[in-house]
Amino acid sequence: MTAPLPGYLLEVAGLRTAFHTRAGAVRAVDGVDVIVRRGECLGVVGESGSGKSVTFASVMGLIRPPGQIEAGTVRFDGQDLRTLSPRQMRAIRGRDIAMTMQDALTALNPALTVGEQISEVLEAHDEGLPRRGPARRRAITDRAVEMLRLVGIPSPTERLRQYPHEFSGGMRQRMMIAIALSSRPKLLIADEPTTALDVTIQAQVLELIADIRAKLGMSVVLITHDLAVVAEHCDRVMVMYAGEVVEEGPTQAVIGDPRHPYTKGLLASIPRPALRGEKIHPITGQVPELINLPEQCRFHSRCPEAGLGCLARIHMQSSGPGRKARCIRLHDGGEAHG
Amino acid sequence: MAEPLLSVTGLTKVYRGTPSIVGRLMGRPTLEVKAVSDVSLSVERGEILGLIGESGCGKSTLGRTILRLHEPTRGGIRFDGIDVSSLPPHEMKAMRRRMQIIFQDPYASLNPRRTVADIVGLPLRLHGLARGKAETRDMVAAIIEKVGLKTAHLDRYPHQFSGGQRQRIGIARALVSRPEFIVCDEPVSALDVSIQAQIIELLSDLKRDMGLTYLFISHDISVIGYLSDRVAVMYLGEVVEIGPVQAILERPRHPYTQTLMSAVPKVEAQGGRHRVRLMGDLPSPLDPPSGCKFHTRCPLATDLCRSQSPTSQTLGIGHHASCHRLGEDLNLQEEVTA
């Protein structure tokens, strides 16, 4: 295996994660490659069941039985994470890579104060802190206050003594970001950070992530179902469908000129005030079940452009500068209605 | 001029919480939440009135109070010339044949132990609209096909369907009694983008084919902007602005509407957009702010706003807003970024 290019912070290749159920193996992530460059924000878009969250739970080593990572390499900052011992992995998780979950109320411990939960991370990843004694405790508290201030929580010193239920939804999401950032990670994986939030609060949280990314120079993976959020916040985008990446590239290029029929369908499905009175063109049908999937294009049953050639395993191919898509009809020039 | 199909005047819904025994002994006052506060609006026959606002603003309570699923505390509701707010229970029940609701959560709003035929047939039995079982089944089958399901689905149970299909069942149940007015309470918010688009298309087709009138409740400005003829904006139980959809989207006048519009991420926008930052969270409805309820978060608030609540002013045909500073015609986006 060759060393990763200096620009890549995270490089995932051929990742396969399956969940073994009585009905058969659910191939939630099936041959996924991901690249995250240093300092960039990658948007990962897909609908429920596309495998976007499982991909990054696999990167974090958070897959538990009946789930299993069956193949693939996960290189982070020069190390192959899949070869690390659980202990070594624990040292990286939370320190170098941090993840925030969609539902802040279930992700936070209801029985511990916010201060205790931030201190836990600081205790575990304690570079630069005094070894022991009151000086250490003071340093930890100071840093916790600093983190809450960084994410814009008013009166942080008092807030440290409060429990998660005493915070509003937007505040809890900020707290989770504060906890995730307190070890100054190189990579923040934010899983649907604003899905449960109102738009005005969503705007606050996304701007906060952007500000901190600029300040700390970290990379961000933003997992979302909302293409508009990606359009405004991400440098590159990766579109997932039924466990596979179907299109990726620079955000502006992909959203301005989508090449994969699924990406096109997704964009055409967004109701826009500008389209009042016109028909929107939703993608017909539903996502296939991920059990016993045949070797063929997974989107073909819903695809308006599908033909006989789609009933084979389709690989990603170049679709322009820095972009790829998984469709055999890429170079047909669009007259494909077979 | 013809009377609107629905008109609501000064509608108020107050929820009272009883303090605990200890609280009562200590003479603590009863807790009161004014979920809907003095709302007046009307819906013309054949139009879609969009009702938008963030969680907790009272939009769902308003929808349900209009149907008297919650009893109004004060105020009048007229439907097709009939004073619905004072109807005795049995007449109200008959009235519900003409006024129906589609719920947000397609998982919680269908009885898991009843078949689709039972669920959709119930309104027919309740209102005595079908003679005998055969006719009930025929009518149910007809509406099931109209919402895009198959008659083969009639004897299945809700858990055998996907979220989008369940929402279709909920729509069939609302429509089977041939109502004229439907409260659509966030009917697409729980669905994935591609399925959401299918349901939006279905709702607009049904409205056209069956001559329906909708009160469409949503927190999603894109959906509201695409579907509605007029839009009402709610904040902490009050309608702060109401008007034709173009006016609300393109030239919102209330500072809250302006903030809401600027907070929505847009697919077309590629970064670098000026956004009105809204400070803080929604105040607790248990203890709403004095004066204008928006003053705690409004960048334009003055002493007057803190002490006196504004009255509704007319800004154009059918366009009204309640704000002390409307006369100055401020554009927040320019104000704040200047």
Short mmCIF file of N, CA and C in Angstrom, two decimals, chain A residues 98-223:
data_model
loop_
_atom_site.label_atom_id
_atom_site.label_comp_id
_atom_site.label_asym_id
_atom_site.label_seq_id
_atom_site.Cartn_x
_atom_site.Cartn_y
_atom_site.Cartn_z
N ALA A 98 -13.43 13.43 16.07
CA ALA A 98 -14.57 13.52 16.98
C ALA A 98 -15.84 13.48 16.16
N MET A 99 -16.90 12.97 16.76
CA MET A 99 -18.15 12.84 16.03
C MET A 99 -19.28 13.40 16.87
N THR A 100 -20.18 14.14 16.23
CA THR A 100 -21.39 14.56 16.94
C THR A 100 -22.57 13.83 16.35
N MET A 101 -23.52 13.48 17.20
CA MET A 101 -24.67 12.68 16.76
C MET A 101 -25.86 13.58 16.50
N GLN A 102 -26.78 13.03 15.70
CA GLN A 102 -27.97 13.79 15.32
C GLN A 102 -28.80 14.19 16.52
N ASP A 103 -29.05 13.21 17.40
CA ASP A 103 -29.96 13.45 18.50
C ASP A 103 -29.17 13.75 19.76
N ALA A 104 -29.00 15.02 20.05
CA ALA A 104 -28.12 15.42 21.15
C ALA A 104 -28.65 14.94 22.49
N LEU A 105 -29.97 14.83 22.63
CA LEU A 105 -30.50 14.47 23.94
C LEU A 105 -30.17 13.03 24.29
N THR A 106 -30.19 12.10 23.30
CA THR A 106 -29.83 10.72 23.61
C THR A 106 -28.32 10.54 23.64
N ALA A 107 -27.58 11.39 22.93
CA ALA A 107 -26.13 11.21 22.88
C ALA A 107 -25.45 11.71 24.16
N LEU A 108 -26.11 12.62 24.86
CA LEU A 108 -25.50 13.15 26.09
C LEU A 108 -25.97 12.32 27.28
N ASN A 109 -25.16 12.27 28.31
CA ASN A 109 -25.53 11.54 29.51
C ASN A 109 -26.42 12.42 30.39
N PRO A 110 -27.68 11.97 30.61
CA PRO A 110 -28.61 12.84 31.35
C PRO A 110 -28.24 12.99 32.83
N ALA A 111 -27.40 12.07 33.34
CA ALA A 111 -27.11 12.06 34.77
C ALA A 111 -25.85 12.84 35.14
N LEU A 112 -25.14 13.32 34.12
CA LEU A 112 -23.92 14.08 34.40
C LEU A 112 -24.10 15.53 33.96
N THR A 113 -23.48 16.44 34.69
CA THR A 113 -23.56 17.84 34.27
C THR A 113 -22.73 18.01 33.00
N VAL A 114 -23.02 19.10 32.30
CA VAL A 114 -22.28 19.43 31.09
C VAL A 114 -20.79 19.54 31.39
N GLY A 115 -20.48 20.15 32.52
CA GLY A 115 -19.08 20.32 32.92
C GLY A 115 -18.38 18.98 33.06
N GLU A 116 -19.08 18.02 33.70
CA GLU A 116 -18.48 16.70 33.88
C GLU A 116 -18.22 16.02 32.55
N GLN A 117 -19.16 16.21 31.60
CA GLN A 117 -19.02 15.53 30.32
C GLN A 117 -17.90 16.13 29.47
N ILE A 118 -17.71 17.43 29.57
CA ILE A 118 -16.58 18.02 28.84
C ILE A 118 -15.27 17.62 29.52
N SER A 119 -15.27 17.64 30.86
CA SER A 119 -14.04 17.30 31.59
C SER A 119 -13.58 15.89 31.29
N GLU A 120 -14.56 14.99 31.09
CA GLU A 120 -14.24 13.60 30.77
C GLU A 120 -13.34 13.52 29.54
N VAL A 121 -13.70 14.29 28.51
CA VAL A 121 -12.90 14.30 27.29
C VAL A 121 -11.53 14.91 27.57
N LEU A 122 -11.54 16.00 28.33
CA LEU A 122 -10.26 16.68 28.61
C LEU A 122 -9.34 15.79 29.45
N GLU A 123 -9.91 15.03 30.39
CA GLU A 123 -9.14 14.10 31.21
C GLU A 123 -8.48 13.02 30.34
N ALA A 124 -9.27 12.51 29.37
CA ALA A 124 -8.79 11.41 28.55
C ALA A 124 -7.71 11.87 27.57
N HIS A 125 -7.83 13.09 27.12
CA HIS A 125 -6.87 13.62 26.15
C HIS A 125 -6.25 14.86 26.76
N ASP A 126 -5.24 14.65 27.65
CA ASP A 126 -4.85 15.74 28.55
C ASP A 126 -3.51 16.38 28.21
N GLU A 127 -3.13 16.40 26.91
CA GLU A 127 -1.86 17.03 26.57
C GLU A 127 -1.81 18.49 27.07
N GLY A 128 -0.71 18.85 27.64
CA GLY A 128 -0.53 20.24 28.04
C GLY A 128 -1.20 20.61 29.34
N LEU A 129 -1.81 19.65 30.03
CA LEU A 129 -2.43 19.96 31.31
C LEU A 129 -1.48 19.55 32.43
N PRO A 130 -1.54 20.26 33.57
CA PRO A 130 -0.73 19.85 34.72
C PRO A 130 -1.07 18.41 35.10
N ARG A 131 -0.09 17.64 35.60
CA ARG A 131 -0.27 16.21 35.88
C ARG A 131 -1.36 15.95 36.92
N ARG A 132 -1.32 16.64 38.05
CA ARG A 132 -2.30 16.37 39.11
C ARG A 132 -2.51 17.60 39.98
N GLY A 133 -3.43 17.42 40.96
CA GLY A 133 -3.62 18.47 41.95
C GLY A 133 -4.62 19.53 41.52
N PRO A 134 -4.82 20.52 42.38
CA PRO A 134 -5.82 21.56 42.11
C PRO A 134 -5.52 22.34 40.83
N ALA A 135 -4.25 22.44 40.47
CA ALA A 135 -3.88 23.18 39.26
C ALA A 135 -4.49 22.49 38.05
N ARG A 136 -4.48 21.13 38.08
CA ARG A 136 -5.03 20.36 36.97
C ARG A 136 -6.54 20.60 36.88
N ARG A 137 -7.22 20.52 38.05
CA ARG A 137 -8.67 20.70 38.04
C ARG A 137 -9.04 22.10 37.51
N ARG A 138 -8.26 23.09 37.98
CA ARG A 138 -8.52 24.46 37.53
C ARG A 138 -8.34 24.57 36.01
N ALA A 139 -7.26 23.94 35.53
CA ALA A 139 -6.97 24.03 34.09
C ALA A 139 -8.09 23.39 33.28
N ILE A 140 -8.60 22.25 33.79
CA ILE A 140 -9.68 21.57 33.07
C ILE A 140 -10.95 22.44 33.05
N THR A 141 -11.29 23.00 34.21
CA THR A 141 -12.47 23.86 34.25
C THR A 141 -12.30 25.05 33.32
N ASP A 142 -11.11 25.65 33.35
CA ASP A 142 -10.89 26.80 32.48
C ASP A 142 -11.10 26.44 31.02
N ARG A 143 -10.57 25.25 30.66
CA ARG A 143 -10.69 24.87 29.26
C ARG A 143 -12.14 24.56 28.89
N ALA A 144 -12.89 23.95 29.85
CA ALA A 144 -14.30 23.65 29.60
C ALA A 144 -15.09 24.94 29.38
N VAL A 145 -14.81 25.93 30.22
CA VAL A 145 -15.47 27.24 30.07
C VAL A 145 -15.15 27.84 28.71
N GLU A 146 -13.87 27.71 28.34
CA GLU A 146 -13.42 28.26 27.06
C GLU A 146 -14.17 27.59 25.89
N MET A 147 -14.38 26.26 26.00
CA MET A 147 -15.08 25.55 24.93
C MET A 147 -16.52 26.01 24.83
N LEU A 148 -17.22 26.15 25.98
CA LEU A 148 -18.60 26.60 25.94
C LEU A 148 -18.69 28.01 25.37
N ARG A 149 -17.70 28.83 25.69
CA ARG A 149 -17.69 30.19 25.16
C ARG A 149 -17.49 30.15 23.65
N LEU A 150 -16.59 29.25 23.21
CA LEU A 150 -16.30 29.12 21.78
C LEU A 150 -17.56 28.76 20.98
N VAL A 151 -18.43 27.92 21.55
CA VAL A 151 -19.64 27.55 20.82
C VAL A 151 -20.80 28.50 21.13
N GLY A 152 -20.50 29.60 21.81
CA GLY A 152 -21.50 30.65 21.97
C GLY A 152 -22.57 30.36 22.99
N ILE A 153 -22.22 29.66 24.07
CA ILE A 153 -23.20 29.45 25.15
C ILE A 153 -23.01 30.55 26.18
N PRO A 154 -24.05 31.36 26.42
CA PRO A 154 -23.91 32.47 27.36
C PRO A 154 -23.72 31.98 28.80
N SER A 155 -23.13 32.83 29.64
CA SER A 155 -22.73 32.53 31.02
C SER A 155 -22.22 31.10 31.20
N PRO A 156 -21.09 30.77 30.55
CA PRO A 156 -20.58 29.38 30.54
C PRO A 156 -20.23 28.84 31.92
N THR A 157 -19.75 29.68 32.81
CA THR A 157 -19.34 29.16 34.12
C THR A 157 -20.53 28.55 34.86
N GLU A 158 -21.69 29.25 34.79
CA GLU A 158 -22.88 28.73 35.46
C GLU A 158 -23.43 27.51 34.71
N ARG A 159 -23.37 27.60 33.38
CA ARG A 159 -23.92 26.53 32.56
C ARG A 159 -23.22 25.19 32.77
N LEU A 160 -21.93 25.23 33.14
CA LEU A 160 -21.17 24.00 33.37
C LEU A 160 -21.81 23.12 34.43
N ARG A 161 -22.51 23.75 35.37
CA ARG A 161 -23.09 22.99 36.48
C ARG A 161 -24.48 22.45 36.14
N GLN A 162 -24.96 22.73 34.92
CA GLN A 162 -26.31 22.29 34.57
C GLN A 162 -26.30 20.96 33.83
N TYR A 163 -27.48 20.33 33.77
CA TYR A 163 -27.66 19.04 33.11
C TYR A 163 -28.23 19.25 31.71
N PRO A 164 -28.03 18.25 30.81
CA PRO A 164 -28.50 18.41 29.43
C PRO A 164 -29.97 18.83 29.30
N HIS A 165 -30.85 18.32 30.18
CA HIS A 165 -32.27 18.65 30.01
C HIS A 165 -32.56 20.12 30.26
N GLU A 166 -31.62 20.81 30.87
CA GLU A 166 -31.83 22.24 31.14
C GLU A 166 -31.48 23.12 29.95
N PHE A 167 -31.05 22.47 28.85
CA PHE A 167 -30.67 23.23 27.66
C PHE A 167 -31.72 23.05 26.56
N SER A 168 -31.84 24.02 25.68
CA SER A 168 -32.74 23.88 24.54
C SER A 168 -32.05 23.02 23.47
N GLY A 169 -32.81 22.64 22.43
CA GLY A 169 -32.27 21.76 21.39
C GLY A 169 -31.02 22.32 20.73
N GLY A 170 -31.06 23.61 20.39
CA GLY A 170 -29.92 24.23 19.74
C GLY A 170 -28.70 24.28 20.66
N MET A 171 -28.96 24.56 21.94
CA MET A 171 -27.90 24.62 22.95
C MET A 171 -27.25 23.26 23.13
N ARG A 172 -28.08 22.20 23.13
CA ARG A 172 -27.55 20.84 23.31
C ARG A 172 -26.65 20.46 22.15
N GLN A 173 -27.08 20.84 20.93
CA GLN A 173 -26.27 20.54 19.76
C GLN A 173 -24.93 21.29 19.88
N ARG A 174 -24.97 22.53 20.36
CA ARG A 174 -23.74 23.29 20.59
C ARG A 174 -22.85 22.63 21.63
N MET A 175 -23.52 22.11 22.69
CA MET A 175 -22.75 21.45 23.74
C MET A 175 -22.03 20.24 23.21
N MET A 176 -22.75 19.48 22.35
CA MET A 176 -22.12 18.28 21.79
C MET A 176 -20.94 18.68 20.93
N ILE A 177 -21.11 19.79 20.21
CA ILE A 177 -19.99 20.27 19.40
C ILE A 177 -18.84 20.71 20.32
N ALA A 178 -19.19 21.36 21.44
CA ALA A 178 -18.16 21.78 22.40
C ALA A 178 -17.40 20.57 22.92
N ILE A 179 -18.14 19.50 23.26
CA ILE A 179 -17.49 18.29 23.78
C ILE A 179 -16.59 17.70 22.70
N ALA A 180 -17.13 17.65 21.46
CA ALA A 180 -16.36 17.07 20.35
C ALA A 180 -15.10 17.87 20.08
N LEU A 181 -15.18 19.19 20.25
CA LEU A 181 -14.04 20.04 19.90
C LEU A 181 -13.04 20.21 21.02
N SER A 182 -13.41 19.75 22.24
CA SER A 182 -12.55 20.11 23.37
C SER A 182 -11.18 19.45 23.28
N SER A 183 -11.05 18.39 22.47
CA SER A 183 -9.72 17.81 22.31
C SER A 183 -9.01 18.36 21.07
N ARG A 184 -9.58 19.40 20.48
CA ARG A 184 -9.03 19.99 19.25
C ARG A 184 -8.75 18.93 18.19
N PRO A 185 -9.80 18.26 17.71
CA PRO A 185 -9.60 17.17 16.75
C PRO A 185 -9.14 17.70 15.40
N LYS A 186 -8.51 16.80 14.62
CA LYS A 186 -8.14 17.17 13.26
C LYS A 186 -9.33 17.02 12.33
N LEU A 187 -10.25 16.11 12.74
CA LEU A 187 -11.42 15.85 11.90
C LEU A 187 -12.67 15.83 12.77
N LEU A 188 -13.67 16.61 12.36
CA LEU A 188 -14.96 16.57 13.04
C LEU A 188 -15.97 15.93 12.10
N ILE A 189 -16.60 14.85 12.56
CA ILE A 189 -17.67 14.24 11.77
C ILE A 189 -18.98 14.66 12.41
N ALA A 190 -19.76 15.46 11.70
CA ALA A 190 -21.03 15.96 12.26
C ALA A 190 -22.17 15.24 11.55
N ASP A 191 -22.83 14.34 12.28
CA ASP A 191 -23.90 13.53 11.69
C ASP A 191 -25.24 14.25 11.87
N GLU A 192 -25.78 14.78 10.79
CA GLU A 192 -27.05 15.50 10.80
C GLU A 192 -27.12 16.48 11.98
N PRO A 193 -26.17 17.43 12.06
CA PRO A 193 -26.11 18.28 13.25
C PRO A 193 -27.32 19.20 13.39
N THR A 194 -28.05 19.42 12.32
CA THR A 194 -29.12 20.42 12.42
C THR A 194 -30.49 19.88 12.04
N THR A 195 -30.58 18.57 11.83
CA THR A 195 -31.85 18.02 11.34
C THR A 195 -33.00 18.25 12.31
N ALA A 196 -32.70 18.16 13.60
CA ALA A 196 -33.78 18.29 14.58
C ALA A 196 -34.04 19.76 14.95
N LEU A 197 -33.33 20.68 14.29
CA LEU A 197 -33.40 22.07 14.74
C LEU A 197 -34.21 22.96 13.79
N ASP A 198 -34.73 24.03 14.34
CA ASP A 198 -35.42 25.02 13.52
C ASP A 198 -34.43 25.77 12.64
N VAL A 199 -34.93 26.34 11.52
CA VAL A 199 -34.00 26.97 10.56
C VAL A 199 -33.15 28.07 11.15
N THR A 200 -33.72 28.89 12.02
CA THR A 200 -32.90 30.00 12.54
C THR A 200 -31.78 29.45 13.41
N ILE A 201 -32.07 28.37 14.15
CA ILE A 201 -31.05 27.75 15.00
C ILE A 201 -30.08 26.96 14.13
N GLN A 202 -30.59 26.32 13.08
CA GLN A 202 -29.73 25.60 12.14
C GLN A 202 -28.67 26.53 11.58
N ALA A 203 -29.10 27.72 11.19
CA ALA A 203 -28.16 28.69 10.64
C ALA A 203 -27.07 29.01 11.66
N GLN A 204 -27.46 29.18 12.93
CA GLN A 204 -26.47 29.48 13.97
C GLN A 204 -25.46 28.35 14.12
N VAL A 205 -25.95 27.11 14.17
CA VAL A 205 -25.05 25.97 14.41
C VAL A 205 -24.10 25.77 13.23
N LEU A 206 -24.61 25.90 11.99
CA LEU A 206 -23.75 25.70 10.83
C LEU A 206 -22.69 26.79 10.73
N GLU A 207 -23.07 28.01 11.07
CA GLU A 207 -22.08 29.08 11.05
C GLU A 207 -21.02 28.87 12.11
N LEU A 208 -21.47 28.34 13.25
CA LEU A 208 -20.54 28.03 14.32
C LEU A 208 -19.50 27.01 13.86
N ILE A 209 -19.97 25.94 13.20
CA ILE A 209 -19.03 24.92 12.72
C ILE A 209 -18.05 25.53 11.72
N ALA A 210 -18.56 26.38 10.83
CA ALA A 210 -17.70 27.01 9.83
C ALA A 210 -16.66 27.92 10.50
N ASP A 211 -17.08 28.69 11.49
CA ASP A 211 -16.15 29.60 12.20
C ASP A 211 -15.03 28.81 12.86
N ILE A 212 -15.42 27.74 13.56
CA ILE A 212 -14.44 26.97 14.31
C ILE A 212 -13.49 26.25 13.37
N ARG A 213 -14.03 25.79 12.24
CA ARG A 213 -13.20 25.12 11.25
C ARG A 213 -12.12 26.08 10.77
N ALA A 214 -12.52 27.33 10.53
CA ALA A 214 -11.56 28.32 10.08
C ALA A 214 -10.53 28.61 11.17
N LYS A 215 -11.01 28.71 12.42
CA LYS A 215 -10.12 29.05 13.54
C LYS A 215 -9.13 27.94 13.83
N LEU A 216 -9.61 26.70 13.86
CA LEU A 216 -8.76 25.58 14.28
C LEU A 216 -8.12 24.86 13.10
N GLY A 217 -8.55 25.21 11.88
CA GLY A 217 -7.99 24.56 10.70
C GLY A 217 -8.28 23.08 10.60
N MET A 218 -9.43 22.66 11.16
CA MET A 218 -9.72 21.23 11.10
C MET A 218 -10.52 20.90 9.83
N SER A 219 -10.63 19.59 9.56
CA SER A 219 -11.48 19.14 8.46
C SER A 219 -12.84 18.77 9.04
N VAL A 220 -13.87 18.90 8.21
CA VAL A 220 -15.22 18.58 8.67
C VAL A 220 -15.90 17.67 7.66
N VAL A 221 -16.55 16.62 8.18
CA VAL A 221 -17.46 15.83 7.35
C VAL A 221 -18.87 16.14 7.83
N LEU A 222 -19.69 16.67 6.93
CA LEU A 222 -21.04 17.07 7.30
C LEU A 222 -22.01 16.08 6.66
N ILE A 223 -22.59 15.21 7.50
CA ILE A 223 -23.54 14.22 6.99
C ILE A 223 -24.94 14.84 7.04
#
